[in-house]
PDB file of C-alpha atoms and ligand atoms in Angstrom:
ATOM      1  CA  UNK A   1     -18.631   7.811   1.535  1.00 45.00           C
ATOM      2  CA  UNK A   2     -19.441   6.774   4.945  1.00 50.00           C
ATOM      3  CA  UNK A   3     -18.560   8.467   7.988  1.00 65.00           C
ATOM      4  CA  UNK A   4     -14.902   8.945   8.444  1.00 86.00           C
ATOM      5  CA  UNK A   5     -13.684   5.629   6.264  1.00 95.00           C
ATOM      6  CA  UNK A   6     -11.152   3.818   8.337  1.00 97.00           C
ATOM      7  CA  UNK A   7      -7.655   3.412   5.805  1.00 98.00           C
ATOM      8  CA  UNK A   8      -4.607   1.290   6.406  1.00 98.00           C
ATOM      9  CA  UNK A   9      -1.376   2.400   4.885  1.00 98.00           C
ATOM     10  CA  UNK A  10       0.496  -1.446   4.551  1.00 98.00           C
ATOM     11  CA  UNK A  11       3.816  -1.226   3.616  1.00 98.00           C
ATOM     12  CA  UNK A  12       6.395  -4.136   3.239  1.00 98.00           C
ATOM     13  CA  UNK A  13       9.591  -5.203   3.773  1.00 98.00           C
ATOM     14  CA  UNK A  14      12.348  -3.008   3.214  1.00 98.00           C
ATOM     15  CA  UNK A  15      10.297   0.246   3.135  1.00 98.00           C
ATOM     16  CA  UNK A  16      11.624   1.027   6.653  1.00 98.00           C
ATOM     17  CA  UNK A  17      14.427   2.175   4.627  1.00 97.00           C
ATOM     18  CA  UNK A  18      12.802   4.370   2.450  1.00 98.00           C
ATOM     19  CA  UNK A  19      14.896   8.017   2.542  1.00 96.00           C
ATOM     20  CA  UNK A  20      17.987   5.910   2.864  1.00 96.00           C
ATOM     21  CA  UNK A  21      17.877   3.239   0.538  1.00 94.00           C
ATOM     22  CA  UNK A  22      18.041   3.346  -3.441  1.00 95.00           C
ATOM     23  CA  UNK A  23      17.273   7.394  -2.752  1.00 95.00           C
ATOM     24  CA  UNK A  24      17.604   7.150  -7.000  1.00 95.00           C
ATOM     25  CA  UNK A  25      14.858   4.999  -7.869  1.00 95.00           C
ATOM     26  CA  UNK A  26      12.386   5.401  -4.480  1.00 96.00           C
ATOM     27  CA  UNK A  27      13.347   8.857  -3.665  1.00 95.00           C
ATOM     28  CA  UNK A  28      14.554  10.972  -0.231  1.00 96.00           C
ATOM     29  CA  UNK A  29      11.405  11.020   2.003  1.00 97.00           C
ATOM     30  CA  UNK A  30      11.400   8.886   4.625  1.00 98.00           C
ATOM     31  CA  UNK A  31       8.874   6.468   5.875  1.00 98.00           C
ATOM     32  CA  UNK A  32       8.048   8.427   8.780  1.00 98.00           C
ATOM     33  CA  UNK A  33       7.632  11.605   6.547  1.00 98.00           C
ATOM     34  CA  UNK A  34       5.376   9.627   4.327  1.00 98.00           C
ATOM     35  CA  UNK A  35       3.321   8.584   7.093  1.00 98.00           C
ATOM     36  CA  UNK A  36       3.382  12.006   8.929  1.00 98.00           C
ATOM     37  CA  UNK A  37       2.083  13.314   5.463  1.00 98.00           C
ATOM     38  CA  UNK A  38      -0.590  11.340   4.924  1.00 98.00           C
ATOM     39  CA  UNK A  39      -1.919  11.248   8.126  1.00 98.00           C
ATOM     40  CA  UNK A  40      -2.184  15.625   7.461  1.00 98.00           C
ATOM     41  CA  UNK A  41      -3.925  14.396   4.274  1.00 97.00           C
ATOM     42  CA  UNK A  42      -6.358  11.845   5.948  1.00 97.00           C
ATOM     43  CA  UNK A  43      -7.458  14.322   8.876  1.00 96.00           C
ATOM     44  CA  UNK A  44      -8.105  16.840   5.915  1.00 95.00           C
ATOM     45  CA  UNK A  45     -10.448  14.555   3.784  1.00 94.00           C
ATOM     46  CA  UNK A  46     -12.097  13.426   7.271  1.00 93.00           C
ATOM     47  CA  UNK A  47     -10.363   9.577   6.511  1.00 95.00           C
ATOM     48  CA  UNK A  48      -9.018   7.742   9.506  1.00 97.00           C
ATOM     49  CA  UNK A  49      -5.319   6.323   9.005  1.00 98.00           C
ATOM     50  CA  UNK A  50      -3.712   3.766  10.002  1.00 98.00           C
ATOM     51  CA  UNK A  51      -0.087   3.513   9.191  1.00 98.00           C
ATOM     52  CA  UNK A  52       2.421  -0.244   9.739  1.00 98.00           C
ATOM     53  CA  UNK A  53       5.193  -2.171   7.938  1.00 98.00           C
ATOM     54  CA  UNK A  54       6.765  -4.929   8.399  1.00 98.00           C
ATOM     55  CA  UNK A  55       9.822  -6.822   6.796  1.00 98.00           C
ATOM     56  CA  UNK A  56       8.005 -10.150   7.708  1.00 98.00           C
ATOM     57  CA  UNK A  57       5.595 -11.693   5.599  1.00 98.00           C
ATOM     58  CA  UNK A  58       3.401 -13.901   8.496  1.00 98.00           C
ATOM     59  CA  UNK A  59       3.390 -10.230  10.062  1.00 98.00           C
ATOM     60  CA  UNK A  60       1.932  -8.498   6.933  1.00 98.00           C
ATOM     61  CA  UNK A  61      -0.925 -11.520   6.027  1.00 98.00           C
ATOM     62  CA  UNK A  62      -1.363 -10.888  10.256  1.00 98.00           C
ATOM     63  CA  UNK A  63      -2.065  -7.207   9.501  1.00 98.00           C
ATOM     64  CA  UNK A  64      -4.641  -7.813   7.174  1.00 98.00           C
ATOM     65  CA  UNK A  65      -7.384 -10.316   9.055  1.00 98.00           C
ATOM     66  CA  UNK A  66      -6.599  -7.339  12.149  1.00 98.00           C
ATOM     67  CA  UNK A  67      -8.240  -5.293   9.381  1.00 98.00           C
ATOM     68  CA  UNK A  68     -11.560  -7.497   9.855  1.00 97.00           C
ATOM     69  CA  UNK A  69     -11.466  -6.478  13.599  1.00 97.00           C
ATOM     70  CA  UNK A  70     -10.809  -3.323  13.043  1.00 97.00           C
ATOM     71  CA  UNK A  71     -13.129  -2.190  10.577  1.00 97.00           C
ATOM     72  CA  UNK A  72     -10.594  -0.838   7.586  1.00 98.00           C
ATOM     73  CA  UNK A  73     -12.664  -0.163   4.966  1.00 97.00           C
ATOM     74  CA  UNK A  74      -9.516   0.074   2.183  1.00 97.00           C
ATOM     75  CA  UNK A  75      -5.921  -0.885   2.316  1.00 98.00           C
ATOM     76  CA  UNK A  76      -3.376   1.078   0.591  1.00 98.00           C
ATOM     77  CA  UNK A  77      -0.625  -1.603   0.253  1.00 98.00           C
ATOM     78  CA  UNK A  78       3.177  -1.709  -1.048  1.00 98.00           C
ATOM     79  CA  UNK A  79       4.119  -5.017  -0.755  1.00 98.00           C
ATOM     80  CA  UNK A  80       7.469  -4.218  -1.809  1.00 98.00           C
ATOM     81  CA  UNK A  81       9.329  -7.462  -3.548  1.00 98.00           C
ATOM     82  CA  UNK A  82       6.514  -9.781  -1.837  1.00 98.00           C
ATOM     83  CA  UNK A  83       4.721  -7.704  -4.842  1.00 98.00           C
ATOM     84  CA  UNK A  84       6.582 -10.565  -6.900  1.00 98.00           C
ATOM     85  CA  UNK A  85       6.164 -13.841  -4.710  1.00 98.00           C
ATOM     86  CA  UNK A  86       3.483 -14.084  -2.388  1.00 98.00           C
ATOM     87  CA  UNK A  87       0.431 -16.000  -2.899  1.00 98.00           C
ATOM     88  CA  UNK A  88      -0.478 -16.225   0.643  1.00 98.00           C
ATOM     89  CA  UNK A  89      -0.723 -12.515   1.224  1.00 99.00           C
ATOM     90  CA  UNK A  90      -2.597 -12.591  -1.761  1.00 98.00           C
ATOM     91  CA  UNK A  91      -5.217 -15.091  -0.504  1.00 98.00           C
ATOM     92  CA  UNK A  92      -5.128 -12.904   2.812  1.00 98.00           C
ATOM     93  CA  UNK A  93      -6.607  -9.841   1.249  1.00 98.00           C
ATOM     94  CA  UNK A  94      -9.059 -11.915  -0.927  1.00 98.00           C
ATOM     95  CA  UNK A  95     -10.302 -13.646   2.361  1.00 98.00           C
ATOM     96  CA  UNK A  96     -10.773 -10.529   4.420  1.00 98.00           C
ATOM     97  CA  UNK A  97     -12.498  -9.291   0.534  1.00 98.00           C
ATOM     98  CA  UNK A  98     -11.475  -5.361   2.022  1.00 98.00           C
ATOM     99  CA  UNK A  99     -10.883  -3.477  -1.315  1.00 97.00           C
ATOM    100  CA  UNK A 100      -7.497  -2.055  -1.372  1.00 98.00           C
ATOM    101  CA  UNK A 101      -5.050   0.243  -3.850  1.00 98.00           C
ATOM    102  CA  UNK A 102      -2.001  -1.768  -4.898  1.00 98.00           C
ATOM    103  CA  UNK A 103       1.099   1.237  -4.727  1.00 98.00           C
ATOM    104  CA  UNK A 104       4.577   1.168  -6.239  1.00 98.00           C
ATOM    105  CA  UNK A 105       6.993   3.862  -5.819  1.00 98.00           C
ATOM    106  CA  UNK A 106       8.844   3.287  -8.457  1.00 98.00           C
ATOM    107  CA  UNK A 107       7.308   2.153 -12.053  1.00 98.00           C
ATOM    108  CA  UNK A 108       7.576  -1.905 -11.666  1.00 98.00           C
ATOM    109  CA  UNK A 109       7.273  -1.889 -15.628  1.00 97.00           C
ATOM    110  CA  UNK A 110      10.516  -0.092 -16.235  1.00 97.00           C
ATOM    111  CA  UNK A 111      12.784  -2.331 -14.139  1.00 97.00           C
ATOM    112  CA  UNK A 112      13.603  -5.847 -14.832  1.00 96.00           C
ATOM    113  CA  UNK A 113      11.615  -8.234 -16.128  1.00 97.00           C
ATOM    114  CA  UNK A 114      10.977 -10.110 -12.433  1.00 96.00           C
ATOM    115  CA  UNK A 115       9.210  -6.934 -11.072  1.00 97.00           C
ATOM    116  CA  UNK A 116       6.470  -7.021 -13.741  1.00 97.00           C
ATOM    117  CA  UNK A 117       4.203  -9.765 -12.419  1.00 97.00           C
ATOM    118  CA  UNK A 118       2.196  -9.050  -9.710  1.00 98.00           C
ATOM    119  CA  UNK A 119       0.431 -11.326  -7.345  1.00 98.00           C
ATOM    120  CA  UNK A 120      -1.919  -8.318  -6.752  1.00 98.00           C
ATOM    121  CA  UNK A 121      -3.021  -6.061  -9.288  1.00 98.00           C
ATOM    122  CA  UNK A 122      -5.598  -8.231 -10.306  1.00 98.00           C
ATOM    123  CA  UNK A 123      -7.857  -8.470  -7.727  1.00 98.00           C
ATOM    124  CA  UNK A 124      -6.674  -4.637  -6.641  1.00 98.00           C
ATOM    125  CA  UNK A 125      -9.567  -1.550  -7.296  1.00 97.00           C
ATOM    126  CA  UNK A 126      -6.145  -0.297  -9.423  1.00 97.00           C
ATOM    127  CA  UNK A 127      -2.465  -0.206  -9.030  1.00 98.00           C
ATOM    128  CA  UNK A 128      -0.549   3.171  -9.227  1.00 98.00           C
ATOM    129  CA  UNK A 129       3.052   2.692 -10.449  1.00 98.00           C
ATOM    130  CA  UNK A 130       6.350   4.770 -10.759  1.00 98.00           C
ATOM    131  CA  UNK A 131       4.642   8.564  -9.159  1.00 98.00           C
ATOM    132  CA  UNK A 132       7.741   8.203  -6.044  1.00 97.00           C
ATOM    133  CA  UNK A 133       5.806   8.739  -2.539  1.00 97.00           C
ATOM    134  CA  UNK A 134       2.963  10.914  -4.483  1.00 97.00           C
ATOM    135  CA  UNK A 135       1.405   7.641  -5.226  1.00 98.00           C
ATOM    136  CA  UNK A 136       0.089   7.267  -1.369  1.00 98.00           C
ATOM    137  CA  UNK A 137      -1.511  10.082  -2.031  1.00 98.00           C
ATOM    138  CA  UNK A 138      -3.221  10.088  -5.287  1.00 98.00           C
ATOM    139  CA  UNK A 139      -4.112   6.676  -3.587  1.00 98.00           C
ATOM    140  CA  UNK A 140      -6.045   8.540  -0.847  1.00 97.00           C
ATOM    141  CA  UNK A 141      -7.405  10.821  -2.710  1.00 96.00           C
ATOM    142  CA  UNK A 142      -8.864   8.647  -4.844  1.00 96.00           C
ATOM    143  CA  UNK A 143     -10.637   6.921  -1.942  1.00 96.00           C
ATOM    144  CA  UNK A 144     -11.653  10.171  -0.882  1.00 94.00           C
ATOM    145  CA  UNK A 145     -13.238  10.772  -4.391  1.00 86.00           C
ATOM    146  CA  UNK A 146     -14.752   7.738  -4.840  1.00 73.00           C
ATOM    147  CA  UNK A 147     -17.714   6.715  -3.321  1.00 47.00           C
ATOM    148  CA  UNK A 148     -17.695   3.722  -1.560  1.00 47.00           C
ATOM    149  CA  UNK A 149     -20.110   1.764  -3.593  1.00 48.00           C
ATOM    150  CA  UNK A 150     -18.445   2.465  -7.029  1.00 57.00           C
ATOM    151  CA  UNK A 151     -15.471   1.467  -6.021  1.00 55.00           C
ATOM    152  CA  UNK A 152     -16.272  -1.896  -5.200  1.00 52.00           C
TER     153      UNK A 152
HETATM  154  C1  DQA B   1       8.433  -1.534  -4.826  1.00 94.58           C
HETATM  155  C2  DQA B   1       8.849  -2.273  -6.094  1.00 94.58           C
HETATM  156  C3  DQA B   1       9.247  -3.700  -5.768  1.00 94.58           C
HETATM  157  O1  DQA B   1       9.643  -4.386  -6.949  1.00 94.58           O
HETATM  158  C4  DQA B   1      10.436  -3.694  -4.816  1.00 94.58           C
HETATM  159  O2  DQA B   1      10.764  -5.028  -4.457  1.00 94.58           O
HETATM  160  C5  DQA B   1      10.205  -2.859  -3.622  1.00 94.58           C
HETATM  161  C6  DQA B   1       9.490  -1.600  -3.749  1.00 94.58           C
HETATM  162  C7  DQA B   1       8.145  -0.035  -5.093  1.00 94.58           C
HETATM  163  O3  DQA B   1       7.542   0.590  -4.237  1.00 94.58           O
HETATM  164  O4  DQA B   1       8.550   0.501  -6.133  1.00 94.58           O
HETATM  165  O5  DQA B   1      10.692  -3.177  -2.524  1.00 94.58           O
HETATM  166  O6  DQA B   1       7.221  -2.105  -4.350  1.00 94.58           O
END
């Protein structure tokens, strides 16, 4: 692992509402919670976090290349129903090639049929699907556990 890994948390649109919305399938915490927690997490496994969302997908793909400048070395992304539809943030993360944790709150596979292709899984290190906001952190964790080079 190299000296204090730089990690963005992406998260996309309609996961501002997270607490609020559909508390039945993507539970009560909210966003800010989430983000509050795994920044505790991240300053205990000596990872550096960066937390954004965005309901806009230009904003998103934008978020990414700033990941080039900013010397991410993993992305931890949701990207919520653009999970289903979007090539071009797709072709974002394969151009900025930064190795990144695809992360579902709720299991994509037990919901209908729509939800259970993914534009991303492919080319993601792995995808973790239906563990409710624990999936950020079994994310993290296994960064943290993982050295760099085998996880590429
Ligand atoms: C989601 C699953 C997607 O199908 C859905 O559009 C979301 C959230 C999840 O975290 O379970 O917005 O990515």
């Amino acid at each position: 692992m190299p000296n204090m890994a730089k990690i963005l948390v992406l998260q996309g649109p309609n996961l501002n509402l997270l607490g609020k919305r559909e508390p039945e399938l993507y539970g009560r915490t909210t966003l800010e919670q989430l983000h509050a927690k795994l920044k505790e997490q991240a300053r205990n496994l000596q990872l550096q976090l960066i937390c954004k969302q965005s309901n806009v997908e230009h904003e998103l793909i934008d978020a990414i290349h700033q990941s080039l400048n900013d010397g991410i070395d993993f992305i931890i992304f949701n990207p919520a129903a653009f999970t289903h539809t979007s090539i071009a943030l797709r072709d974002a993360l394969t151009a900025v090639a930064i190795p990144f944790i695809e992360v579902h709150i709720s299991n994509i596979f037990a919901r209908e049929t729509f939800r259970w292709e993914s534009y991303f899984s492919d080319i993601a290190l792995g995808t973790i699907s239906g563990f409710g906001a624990e999936g950020y952190t079994l994310a993290l964790s296994a960064i943290a556990t993982h050295n760099t080079s085998s996880m590429k």
